[in-house]
Short mmCIF file of C-alpha atoms in Angstrom, two decimals:
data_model
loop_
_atom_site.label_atom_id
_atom_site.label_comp_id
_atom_site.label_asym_id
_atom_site.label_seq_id
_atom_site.Cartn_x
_atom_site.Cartn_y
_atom_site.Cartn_z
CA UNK A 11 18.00 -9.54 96.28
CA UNK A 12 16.43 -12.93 97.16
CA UNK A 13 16.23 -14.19 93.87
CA UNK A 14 18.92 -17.01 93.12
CA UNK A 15 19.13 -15.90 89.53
CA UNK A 16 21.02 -13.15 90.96
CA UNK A 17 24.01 -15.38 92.30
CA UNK A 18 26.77 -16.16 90.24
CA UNK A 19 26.93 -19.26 88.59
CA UNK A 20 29.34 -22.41 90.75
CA UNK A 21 32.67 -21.40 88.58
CA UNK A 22 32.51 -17.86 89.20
CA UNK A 23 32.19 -18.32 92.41
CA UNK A 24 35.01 -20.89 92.83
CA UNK A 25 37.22 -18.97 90.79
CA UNK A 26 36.66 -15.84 93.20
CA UNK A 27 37.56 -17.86 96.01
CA UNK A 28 40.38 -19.28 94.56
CA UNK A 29 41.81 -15.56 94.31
CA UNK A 30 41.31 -14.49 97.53
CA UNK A 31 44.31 -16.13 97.75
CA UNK A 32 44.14 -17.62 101.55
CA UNK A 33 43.50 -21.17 102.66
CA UNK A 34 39.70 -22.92 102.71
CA UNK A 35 38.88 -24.13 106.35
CA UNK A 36 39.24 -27.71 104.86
CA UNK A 37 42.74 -27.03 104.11
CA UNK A 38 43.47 -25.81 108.00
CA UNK A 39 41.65 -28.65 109.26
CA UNK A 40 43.91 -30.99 107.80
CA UNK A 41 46.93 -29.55 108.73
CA UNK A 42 45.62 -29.08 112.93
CA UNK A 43 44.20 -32.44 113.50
CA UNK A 44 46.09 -34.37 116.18
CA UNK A 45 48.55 -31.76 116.41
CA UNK A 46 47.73 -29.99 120.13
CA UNK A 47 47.39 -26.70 118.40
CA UNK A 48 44.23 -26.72 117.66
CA UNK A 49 42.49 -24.26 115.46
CA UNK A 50 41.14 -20.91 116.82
CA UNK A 51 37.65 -19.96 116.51
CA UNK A 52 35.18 -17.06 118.34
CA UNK A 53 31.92 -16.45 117.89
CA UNK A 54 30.46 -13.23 116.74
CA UNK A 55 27.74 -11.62 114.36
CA UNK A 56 26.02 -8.61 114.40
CA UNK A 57 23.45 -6.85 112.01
CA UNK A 58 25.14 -3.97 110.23
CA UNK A 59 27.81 -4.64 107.60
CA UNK A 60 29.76 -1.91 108.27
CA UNK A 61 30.30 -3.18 112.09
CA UNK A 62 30.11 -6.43 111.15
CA UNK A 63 33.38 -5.72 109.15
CA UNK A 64 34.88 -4.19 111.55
CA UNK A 65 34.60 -6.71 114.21
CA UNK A 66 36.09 -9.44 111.64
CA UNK A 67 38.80 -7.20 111.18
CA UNK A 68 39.29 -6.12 115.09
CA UNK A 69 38.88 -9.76 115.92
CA UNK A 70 41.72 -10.16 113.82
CA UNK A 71 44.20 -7.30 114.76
CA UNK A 72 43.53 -8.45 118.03
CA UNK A 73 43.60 -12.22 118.94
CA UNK A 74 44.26 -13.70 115.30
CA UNK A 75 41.80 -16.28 114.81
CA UNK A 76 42.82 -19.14 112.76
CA UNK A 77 38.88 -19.07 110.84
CA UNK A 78 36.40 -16.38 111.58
CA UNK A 79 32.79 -16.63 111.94
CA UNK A 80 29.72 -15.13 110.82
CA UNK A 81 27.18 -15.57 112.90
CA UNK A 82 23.10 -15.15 110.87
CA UNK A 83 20.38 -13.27 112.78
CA UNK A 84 16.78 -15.35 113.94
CA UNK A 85 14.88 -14.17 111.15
CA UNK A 86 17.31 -15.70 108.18
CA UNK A 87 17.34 -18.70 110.20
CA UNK A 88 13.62 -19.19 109.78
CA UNK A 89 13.45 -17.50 106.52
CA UNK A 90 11.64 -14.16 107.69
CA UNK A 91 13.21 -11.80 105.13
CA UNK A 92 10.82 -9.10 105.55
CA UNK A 93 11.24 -8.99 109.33
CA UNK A 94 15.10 -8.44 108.41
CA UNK A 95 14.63 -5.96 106.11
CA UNK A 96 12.63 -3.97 108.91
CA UNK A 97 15.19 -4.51 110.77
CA UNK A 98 17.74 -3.28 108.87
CA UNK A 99 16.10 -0.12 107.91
CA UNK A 100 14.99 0.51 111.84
CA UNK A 101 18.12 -0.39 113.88
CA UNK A 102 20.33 -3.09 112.38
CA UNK A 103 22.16 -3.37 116.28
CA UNK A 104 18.69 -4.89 117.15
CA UNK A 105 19.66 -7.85 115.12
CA UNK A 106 21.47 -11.12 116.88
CA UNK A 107 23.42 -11.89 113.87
CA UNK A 108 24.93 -10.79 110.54
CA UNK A 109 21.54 -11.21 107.71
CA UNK A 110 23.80 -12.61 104.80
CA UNK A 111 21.04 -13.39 102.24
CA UNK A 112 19.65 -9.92 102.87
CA UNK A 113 22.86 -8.14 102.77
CA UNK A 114 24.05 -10.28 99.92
CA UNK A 115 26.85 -12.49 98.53
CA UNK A 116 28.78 -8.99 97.27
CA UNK A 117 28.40 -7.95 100.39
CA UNK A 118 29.68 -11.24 102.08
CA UNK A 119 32.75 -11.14 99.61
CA UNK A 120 34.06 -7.43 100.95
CA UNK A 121 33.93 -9.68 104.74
CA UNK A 122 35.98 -11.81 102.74
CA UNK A 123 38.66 -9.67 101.54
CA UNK A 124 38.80 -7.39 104.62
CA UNK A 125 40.14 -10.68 106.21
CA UNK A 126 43.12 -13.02 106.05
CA UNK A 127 41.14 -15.70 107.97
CA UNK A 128 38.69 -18.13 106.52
CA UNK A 129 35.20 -17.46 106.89
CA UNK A 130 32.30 -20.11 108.59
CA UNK A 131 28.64 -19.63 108.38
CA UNK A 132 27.28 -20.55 111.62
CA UNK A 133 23.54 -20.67 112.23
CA UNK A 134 20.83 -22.24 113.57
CA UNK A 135 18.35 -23.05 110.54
CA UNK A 136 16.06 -25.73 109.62
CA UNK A 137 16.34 -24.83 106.36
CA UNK A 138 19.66 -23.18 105.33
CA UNK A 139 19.42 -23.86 101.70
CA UNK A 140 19.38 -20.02 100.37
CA UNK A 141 21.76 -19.39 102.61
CA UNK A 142 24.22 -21.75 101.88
CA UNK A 143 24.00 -20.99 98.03
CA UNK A 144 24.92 -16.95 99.23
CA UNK A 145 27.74 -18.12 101.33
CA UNK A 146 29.31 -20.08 98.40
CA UNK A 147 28.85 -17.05 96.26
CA UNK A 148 30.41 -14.75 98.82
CA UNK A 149 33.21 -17.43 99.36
CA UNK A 150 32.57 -18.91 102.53
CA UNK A 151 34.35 -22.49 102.96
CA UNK A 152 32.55 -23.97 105.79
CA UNK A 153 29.00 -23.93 106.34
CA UNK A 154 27.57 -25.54 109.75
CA UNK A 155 24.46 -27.39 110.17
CA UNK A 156 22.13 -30.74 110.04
CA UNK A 157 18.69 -31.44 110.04
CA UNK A 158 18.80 -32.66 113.40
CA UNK A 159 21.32 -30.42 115.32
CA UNK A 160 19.74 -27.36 113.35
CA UNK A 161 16.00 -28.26 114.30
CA UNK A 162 16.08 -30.21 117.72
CA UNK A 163 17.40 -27.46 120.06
CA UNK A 164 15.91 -24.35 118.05
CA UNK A 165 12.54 -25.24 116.00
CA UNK A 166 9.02 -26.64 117.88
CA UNK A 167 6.79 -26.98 114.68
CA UNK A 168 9.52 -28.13 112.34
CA UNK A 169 9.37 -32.07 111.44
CA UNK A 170 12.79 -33.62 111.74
CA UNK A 171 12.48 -35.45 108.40
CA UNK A 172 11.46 -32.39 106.83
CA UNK A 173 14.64 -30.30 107.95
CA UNK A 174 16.96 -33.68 107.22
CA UNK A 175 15.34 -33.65 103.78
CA UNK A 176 16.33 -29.70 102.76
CA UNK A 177 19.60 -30.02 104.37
CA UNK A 178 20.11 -33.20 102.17
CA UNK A 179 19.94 -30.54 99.20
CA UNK A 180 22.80 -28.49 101.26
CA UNK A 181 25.17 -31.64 101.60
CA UNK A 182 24.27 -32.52 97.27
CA UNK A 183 25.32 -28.85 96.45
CA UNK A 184 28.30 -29.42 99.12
CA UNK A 185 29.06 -32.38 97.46
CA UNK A 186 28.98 -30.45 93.62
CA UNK A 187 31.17 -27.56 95.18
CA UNK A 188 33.66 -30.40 96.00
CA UNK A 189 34.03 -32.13 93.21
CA UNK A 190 34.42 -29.01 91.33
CA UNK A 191 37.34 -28.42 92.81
CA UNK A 192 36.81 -26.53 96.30
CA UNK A 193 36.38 -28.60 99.08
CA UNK A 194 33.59 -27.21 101.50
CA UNK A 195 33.92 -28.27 104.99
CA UNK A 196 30.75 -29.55 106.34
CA UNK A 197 30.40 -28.93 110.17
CA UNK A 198 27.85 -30.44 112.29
CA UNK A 199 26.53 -28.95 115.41
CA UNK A 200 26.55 -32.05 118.11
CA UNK A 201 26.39 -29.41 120.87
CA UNK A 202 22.43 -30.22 120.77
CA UNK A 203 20.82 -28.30 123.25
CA UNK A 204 24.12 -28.47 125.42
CA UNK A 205 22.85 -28.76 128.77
CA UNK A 206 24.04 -32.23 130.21
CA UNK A 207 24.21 -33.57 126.61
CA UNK A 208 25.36 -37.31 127.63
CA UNK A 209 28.37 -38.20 124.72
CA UNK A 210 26.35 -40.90 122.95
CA UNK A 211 23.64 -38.83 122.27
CA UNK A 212 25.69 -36.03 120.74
CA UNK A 213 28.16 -38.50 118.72
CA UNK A 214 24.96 -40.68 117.07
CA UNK A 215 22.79 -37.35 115.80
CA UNK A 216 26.15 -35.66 114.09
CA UNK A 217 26.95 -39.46 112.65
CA UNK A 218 23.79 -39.71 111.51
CA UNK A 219 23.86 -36.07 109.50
CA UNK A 220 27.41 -37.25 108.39
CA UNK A 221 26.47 -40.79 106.66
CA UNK A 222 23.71 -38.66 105.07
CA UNK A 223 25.99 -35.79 104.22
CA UNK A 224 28.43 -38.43 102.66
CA UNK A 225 26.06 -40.07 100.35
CA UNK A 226 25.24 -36.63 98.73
CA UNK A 227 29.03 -36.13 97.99
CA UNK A 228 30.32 -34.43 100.99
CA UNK A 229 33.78 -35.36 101.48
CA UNK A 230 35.11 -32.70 104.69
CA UNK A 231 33.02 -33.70 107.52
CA UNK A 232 33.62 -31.60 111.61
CA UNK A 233 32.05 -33.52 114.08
CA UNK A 234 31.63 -30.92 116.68
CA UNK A 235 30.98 -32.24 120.45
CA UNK A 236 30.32 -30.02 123.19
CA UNK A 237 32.69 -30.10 126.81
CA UNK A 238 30.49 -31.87 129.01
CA UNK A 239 33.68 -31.29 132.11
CA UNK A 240 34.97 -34.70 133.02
CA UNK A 241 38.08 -34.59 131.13
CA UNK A 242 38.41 -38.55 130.90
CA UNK A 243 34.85 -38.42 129.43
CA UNK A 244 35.35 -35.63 126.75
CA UNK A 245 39.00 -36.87 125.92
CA UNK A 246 37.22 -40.08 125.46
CA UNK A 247 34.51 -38.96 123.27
CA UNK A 248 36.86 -36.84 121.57
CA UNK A 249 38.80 -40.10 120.15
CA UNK A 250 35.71 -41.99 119.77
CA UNK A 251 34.31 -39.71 117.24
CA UNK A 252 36.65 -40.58 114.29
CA UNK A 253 37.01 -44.78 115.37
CA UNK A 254 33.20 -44.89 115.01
CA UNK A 255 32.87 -42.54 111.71
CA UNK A 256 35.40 -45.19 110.37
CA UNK A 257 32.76 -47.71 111.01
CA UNK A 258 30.29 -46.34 108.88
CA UNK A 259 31.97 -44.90 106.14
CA UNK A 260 35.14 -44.93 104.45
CA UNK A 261 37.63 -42.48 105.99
CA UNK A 262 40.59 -43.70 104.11
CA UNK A 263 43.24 -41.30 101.86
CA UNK A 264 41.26 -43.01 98.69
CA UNK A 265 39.63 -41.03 96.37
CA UNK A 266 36.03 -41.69 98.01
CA UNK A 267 37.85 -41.20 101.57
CA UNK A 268 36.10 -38.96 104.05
CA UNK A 269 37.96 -36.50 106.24
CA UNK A 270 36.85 -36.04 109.54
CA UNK A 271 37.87 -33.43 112.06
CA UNK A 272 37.13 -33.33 115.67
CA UNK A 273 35.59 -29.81 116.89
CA UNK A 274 35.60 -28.93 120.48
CA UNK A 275 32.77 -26.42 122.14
CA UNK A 276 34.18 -24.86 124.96
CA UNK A 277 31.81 -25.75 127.73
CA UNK A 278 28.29 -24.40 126.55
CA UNK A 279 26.05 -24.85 129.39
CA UNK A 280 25.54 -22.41 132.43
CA UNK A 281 28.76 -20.27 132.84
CA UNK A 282 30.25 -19.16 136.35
CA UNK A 283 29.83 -15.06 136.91
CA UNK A 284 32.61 -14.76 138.01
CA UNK A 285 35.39 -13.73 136.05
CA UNK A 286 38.35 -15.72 137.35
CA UNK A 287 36.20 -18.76 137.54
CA UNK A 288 35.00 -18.37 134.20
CA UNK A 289 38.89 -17.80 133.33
CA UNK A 290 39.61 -20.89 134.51
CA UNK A 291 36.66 -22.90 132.65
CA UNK A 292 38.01 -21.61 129.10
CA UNK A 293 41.21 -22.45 129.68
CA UNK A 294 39.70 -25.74 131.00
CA UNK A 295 38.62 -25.89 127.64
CA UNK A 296 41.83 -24.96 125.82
CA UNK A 297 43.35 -28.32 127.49
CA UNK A 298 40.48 -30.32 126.91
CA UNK A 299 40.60 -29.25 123.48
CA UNK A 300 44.96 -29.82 122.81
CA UNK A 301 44.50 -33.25 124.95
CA UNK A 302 42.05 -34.42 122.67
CA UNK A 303 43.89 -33.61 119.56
CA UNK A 304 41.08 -31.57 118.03
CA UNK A 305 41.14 -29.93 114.81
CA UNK A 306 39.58 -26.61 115.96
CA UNK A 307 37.90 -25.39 119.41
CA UNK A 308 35.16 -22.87 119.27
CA UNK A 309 35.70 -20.35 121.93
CA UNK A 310 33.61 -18.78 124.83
CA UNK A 311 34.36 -15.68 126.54
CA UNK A 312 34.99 -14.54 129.86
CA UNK A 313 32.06 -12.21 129.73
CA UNK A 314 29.71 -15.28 128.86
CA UNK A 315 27.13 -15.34 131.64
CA UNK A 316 26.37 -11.82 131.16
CA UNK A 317 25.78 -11.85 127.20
CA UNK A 318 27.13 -10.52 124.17
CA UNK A 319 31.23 -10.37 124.55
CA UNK A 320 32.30 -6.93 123.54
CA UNK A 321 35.52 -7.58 120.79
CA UNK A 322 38.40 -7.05 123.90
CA UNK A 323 36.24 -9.65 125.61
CA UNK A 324 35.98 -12.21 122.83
CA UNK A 325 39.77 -11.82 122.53
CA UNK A 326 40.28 -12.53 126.04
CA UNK A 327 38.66 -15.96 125.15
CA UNK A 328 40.77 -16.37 122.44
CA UNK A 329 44.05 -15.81 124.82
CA UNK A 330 43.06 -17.74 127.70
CA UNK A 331 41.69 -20.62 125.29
CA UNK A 332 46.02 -20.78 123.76
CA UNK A 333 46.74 -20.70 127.56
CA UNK A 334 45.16 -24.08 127.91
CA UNK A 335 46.97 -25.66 124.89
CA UNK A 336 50.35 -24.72 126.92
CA UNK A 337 49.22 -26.41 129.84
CA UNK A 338 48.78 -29.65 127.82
CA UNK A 339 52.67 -30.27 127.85
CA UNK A 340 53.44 -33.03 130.12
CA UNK A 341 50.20 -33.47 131.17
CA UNK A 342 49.35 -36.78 132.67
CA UNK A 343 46.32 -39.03 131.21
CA UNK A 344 44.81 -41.84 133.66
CA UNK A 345 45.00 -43.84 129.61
CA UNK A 346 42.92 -46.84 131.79
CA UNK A 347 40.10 -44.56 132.59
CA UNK A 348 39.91 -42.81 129.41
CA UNK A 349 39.79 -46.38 127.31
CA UNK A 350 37.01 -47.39 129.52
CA UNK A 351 34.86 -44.12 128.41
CA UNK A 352 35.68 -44.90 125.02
CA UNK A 353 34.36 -48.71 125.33
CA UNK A 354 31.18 -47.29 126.81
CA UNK A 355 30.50 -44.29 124.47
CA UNK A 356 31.38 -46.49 121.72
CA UNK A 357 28.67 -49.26 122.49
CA UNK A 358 25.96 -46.66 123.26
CA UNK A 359 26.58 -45.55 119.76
CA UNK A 360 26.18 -48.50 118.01
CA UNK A 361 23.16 -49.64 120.01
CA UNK A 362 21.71 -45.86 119.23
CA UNK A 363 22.28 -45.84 115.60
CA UNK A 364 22.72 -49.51 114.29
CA UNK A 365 19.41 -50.27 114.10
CA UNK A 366 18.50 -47.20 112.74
CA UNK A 367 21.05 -47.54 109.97
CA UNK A 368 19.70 -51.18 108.82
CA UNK A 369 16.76 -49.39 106.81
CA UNK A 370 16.71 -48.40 103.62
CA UNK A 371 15.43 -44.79 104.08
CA UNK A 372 17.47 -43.18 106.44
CA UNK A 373 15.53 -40.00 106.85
CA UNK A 374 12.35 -41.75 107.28
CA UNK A 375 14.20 -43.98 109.77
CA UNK A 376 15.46 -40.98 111.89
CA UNK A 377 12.23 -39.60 112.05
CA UNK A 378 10.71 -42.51 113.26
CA UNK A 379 13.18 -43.37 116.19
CA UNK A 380 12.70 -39.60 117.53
CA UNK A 381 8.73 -40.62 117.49
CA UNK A 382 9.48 -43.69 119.37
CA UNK A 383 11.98 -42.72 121.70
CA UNK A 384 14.58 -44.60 119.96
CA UNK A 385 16.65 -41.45 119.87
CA UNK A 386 16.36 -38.74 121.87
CA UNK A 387 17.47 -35.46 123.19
CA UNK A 388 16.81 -33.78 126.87
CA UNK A 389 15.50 -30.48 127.02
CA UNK A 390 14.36 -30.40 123.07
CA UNK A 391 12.72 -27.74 121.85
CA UNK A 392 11.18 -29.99 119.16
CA UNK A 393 8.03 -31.41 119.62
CA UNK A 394 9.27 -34.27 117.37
CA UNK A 395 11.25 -35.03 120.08
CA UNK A 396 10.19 -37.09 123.15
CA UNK A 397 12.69 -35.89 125.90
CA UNK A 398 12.33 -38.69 128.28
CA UNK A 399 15.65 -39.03 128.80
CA UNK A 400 16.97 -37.58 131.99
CA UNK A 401 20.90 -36.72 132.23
CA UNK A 402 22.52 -36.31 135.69
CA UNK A 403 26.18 -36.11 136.73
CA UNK A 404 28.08 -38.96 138.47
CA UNK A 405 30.32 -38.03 141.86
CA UNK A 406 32.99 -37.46 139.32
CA UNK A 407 31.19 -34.95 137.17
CA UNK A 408 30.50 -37.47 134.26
CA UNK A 409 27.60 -37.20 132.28
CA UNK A 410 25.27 -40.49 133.03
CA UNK A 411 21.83 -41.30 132.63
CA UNK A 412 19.56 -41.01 135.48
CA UNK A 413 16.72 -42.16 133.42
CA UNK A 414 17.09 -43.74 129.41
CA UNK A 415 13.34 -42.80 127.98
CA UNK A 416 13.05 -45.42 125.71
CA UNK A 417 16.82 -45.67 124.52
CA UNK A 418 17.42 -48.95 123.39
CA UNK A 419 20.36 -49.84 125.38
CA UNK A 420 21.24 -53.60 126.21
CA UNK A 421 21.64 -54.74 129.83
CA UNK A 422 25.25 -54.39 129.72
CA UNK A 423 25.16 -51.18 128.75
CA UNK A 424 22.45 -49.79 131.51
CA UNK A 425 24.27 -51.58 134.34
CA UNK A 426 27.50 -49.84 133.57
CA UNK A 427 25.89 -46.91 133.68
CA UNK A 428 24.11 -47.67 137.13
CA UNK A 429 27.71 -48.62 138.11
CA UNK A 430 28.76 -44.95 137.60
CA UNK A 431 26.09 -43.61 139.52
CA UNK A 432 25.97 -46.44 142.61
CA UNK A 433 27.93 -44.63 145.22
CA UNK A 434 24.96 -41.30 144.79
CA UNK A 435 22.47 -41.05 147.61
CA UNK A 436 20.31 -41.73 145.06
CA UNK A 437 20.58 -42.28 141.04
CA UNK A 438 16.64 -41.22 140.85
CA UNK A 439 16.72 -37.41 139.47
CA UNK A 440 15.27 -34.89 141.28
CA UNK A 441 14.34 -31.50 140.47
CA UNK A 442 16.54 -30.36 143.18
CA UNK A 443 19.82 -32.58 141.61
CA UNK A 444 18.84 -32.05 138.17
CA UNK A 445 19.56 -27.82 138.85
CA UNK A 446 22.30 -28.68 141.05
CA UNK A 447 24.38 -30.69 137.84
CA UNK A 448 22.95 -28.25 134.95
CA UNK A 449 24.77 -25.51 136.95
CA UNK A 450 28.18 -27.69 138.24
CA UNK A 451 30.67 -25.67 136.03
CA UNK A 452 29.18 -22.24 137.49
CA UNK A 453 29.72 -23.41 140.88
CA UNK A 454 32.96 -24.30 142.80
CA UNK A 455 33.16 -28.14 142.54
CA UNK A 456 35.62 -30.52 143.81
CA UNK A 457 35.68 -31.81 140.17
CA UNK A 458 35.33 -28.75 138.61
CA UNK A 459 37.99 -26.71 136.20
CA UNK A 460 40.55 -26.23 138.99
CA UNK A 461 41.01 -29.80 139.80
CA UNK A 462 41.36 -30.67 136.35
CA UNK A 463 44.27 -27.68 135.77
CA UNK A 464 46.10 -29.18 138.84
CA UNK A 465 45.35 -32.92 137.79
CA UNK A 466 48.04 -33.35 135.04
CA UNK A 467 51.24 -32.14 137.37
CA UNK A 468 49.72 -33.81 139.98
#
């Protein structure tokens, strides 16, 4: 079941999608961006195929997704085959996620036709090269993932340049898959290891994995950036994303033109318990998502700080996520405080990734400004990673920098931030602050979800 010669060839496989008869995820993506209705999209995967059908198709009846997901168990993710086989033939509920490769591309194409929604993978893999080549076969449109967003938050022992260099392969069979005719949509996790992820840091790594994923032939490229919970901030990311992929590749209608889509993670660090509050926090992220003119929001649930949504729950999330688009009519944005975000995000970008992008190996380049502290990540799992940066929260909520590592940021830069944070007792992070701002959105803040609801009518 693991051997490739097994799959059927690229045509075959294009020609079964083709007759499915119902749009690619590229295609929806185009039509949503800037619109304020952003696409729908839950989370969910579990390990038998029978229930993970079902829940596609519950998913469905219930909340009608505009793309569905299928969410791959640990061991795929880090290629332990055997352990999912065990699995499988103990208790397949014991898995966290739908084994695709194991199960198989025939298998993946009856989730396919029990649907009327497109199908992601969504993952978490260093290497997701076998698993990309089953998802094509089973007709899967959009595959998410990038050697840095896939190995910093998940993988300790895993060099980044040798998880950029397989997922190179990915974005070169990406690119062949396109060019034959079916456009795969290329998503790229910038949530990181979403606890205070400060914008810049999130925007560089996914524009990073997207000028690599161009050069291979990828063509559909979803920036995905997690809700950090200033709304001036995330609005202002939000529009920065495409203004700066512009800059480093071409995103015109020509024939080599890029499209990029926005994708919004509803808020993905600690949730509030509490129902209503967590109620209010998705759809917090609803408006976030329709004021930023995203092409698709992933969704959280209200049952999110206890685990695993049941499907009523994950529906919920669905409802209350639509909720927020509705409360984006008329709303109100302060357009002067929003441009300023943009200026800053924008500059911390380039001074990120510019110098980076002046070499002639890019991989080689990445892996070398993660050694040096060049670029870097809070809270990495990867021990490729420095994690000397230290992200608080301003008075406002914003996400600043209480301490830059060895970022390479000019003086300009590092004295707006200091700005931002003048009016705290003290910009100096403490263990004591540092808990208090990971957990702001599961607390009742004067900037929290509430205030922002009000803030448009206001």
């Amino acid at each position: 079941m693991l051997n490739l010669e097994v799959l059927p060839d690229l045509d075959e496989s294009i020609g079964y999608t083709r007759s499915l008869g119902k749009p690619t995820v590229a295609q929806l993506l185009g039509q949503a961006q800037g619109t304020g209705r952003p696409l729908v999209q839950p989370r969910c995967g579990v390990g038998d195929h029978a229930a993970m059908r079902e829940l596609l198709i519950g998913l469905e009846r219930q909340a009608a997704p505009d793309v569905l997901t299928t969410t791959i168990d640990s061991h795929t993710r880090l290629l332990q085959f055997a352990s999912v086989r065990r699995a499988l033939n103990a208790d397949p509920g014991k898995l966290n996620g739908y084994p695709l490769v194991t199960h198989g591309w025939e298998r993946g194409r009856e989730l396919n036709e029990a649907t009327s929604a497109p199908l992601q993978v969504r993952h978490g893999s260093p290497d997701g090269r076998l698993l990309f080549d089953t998802a094509v076969a089973a007709g899967f449109t959009s595959y998410e993932g990038g050697g840095i967003g896939y190995n910093v938050p998940y993988c300790k022992e895993v060099p980044i340049t040798e998880s950029l260099r397989t997922w190179q392969e990915v974005d070169r069979k990406a690119g062949e898959v396109t060019a034959a005719g079916l456009t795969i949509d290329r998503e790229l996790f910038g949530t990181l290891t979403a606890v205070l992820m400060p914008p810049s840091i999130c925007i560089a790594t996914t524009l990073l994995e997207a000028v690599l994923a161009v050069a291979e032939g990828v063509r559909c490229v979803s920036v995905s950036y997690p809700q950090g919970g200033h709304l001036w901030q995330d609005l202002a990311a939000l529009r920065a994303i495409p203004r700066l992929a512009s800059r480093y590749f071409d995103t015109s209608d020509g024939p080599s033109g890029v499209r990029v889509h926005t994708v919004l993670h509803q808020f993905m660090g600690v949730f509030p318990q509490e129902r209503e509050q967590a109620a209010e926090l998705i759809t917090y992220g609803g408006l976030t998502a329709a004021l930023g003119g995203v092409a698709k929001v992933v969704t959280k649930s209200p049952a999110e700080a206890r685990g695993i949504p049941s499907q009523a729950e994950n529906s919920e999330g669905m409802r209350l996520t639509r909720l927020g688009f509705d409360a984006a009519a008329g709303f109100r944005i302060d357009e002067e405080r929003v441009a300023a975000e943009v200026e800053l995000i924008e500059r911390e970008v380039r001074e990120l990734i510019d110098p980076v992008l002046e070499r002639t190996d890019l991989v080689r380049a990445i892996g070398e400004a993660f050694e040096e502290g060049r670029l870097d990540v809070p809270f990495a799992a990867s021990r490729f990673v420095r994690s000397e940066v230290v992200p608080c929260r301003d008075p406002e909520g914003a996400i600043r920098f209480a301490g830059f590592g060895s970022l390479p940021f000019g003086a300009g830069t590092r004295r707006r931030n200091d700005e931002c944070l003048r009016s705290l007792a003290s910009a100096a992070s403490t263990l004591d602050s540092l808990v208090r701002d990971v957990n702001f959105m599961a607390e009742e803040q004067t900037h929290g979800p509430r205030h922002w609801l009000a803030a448009g009518s206001s």
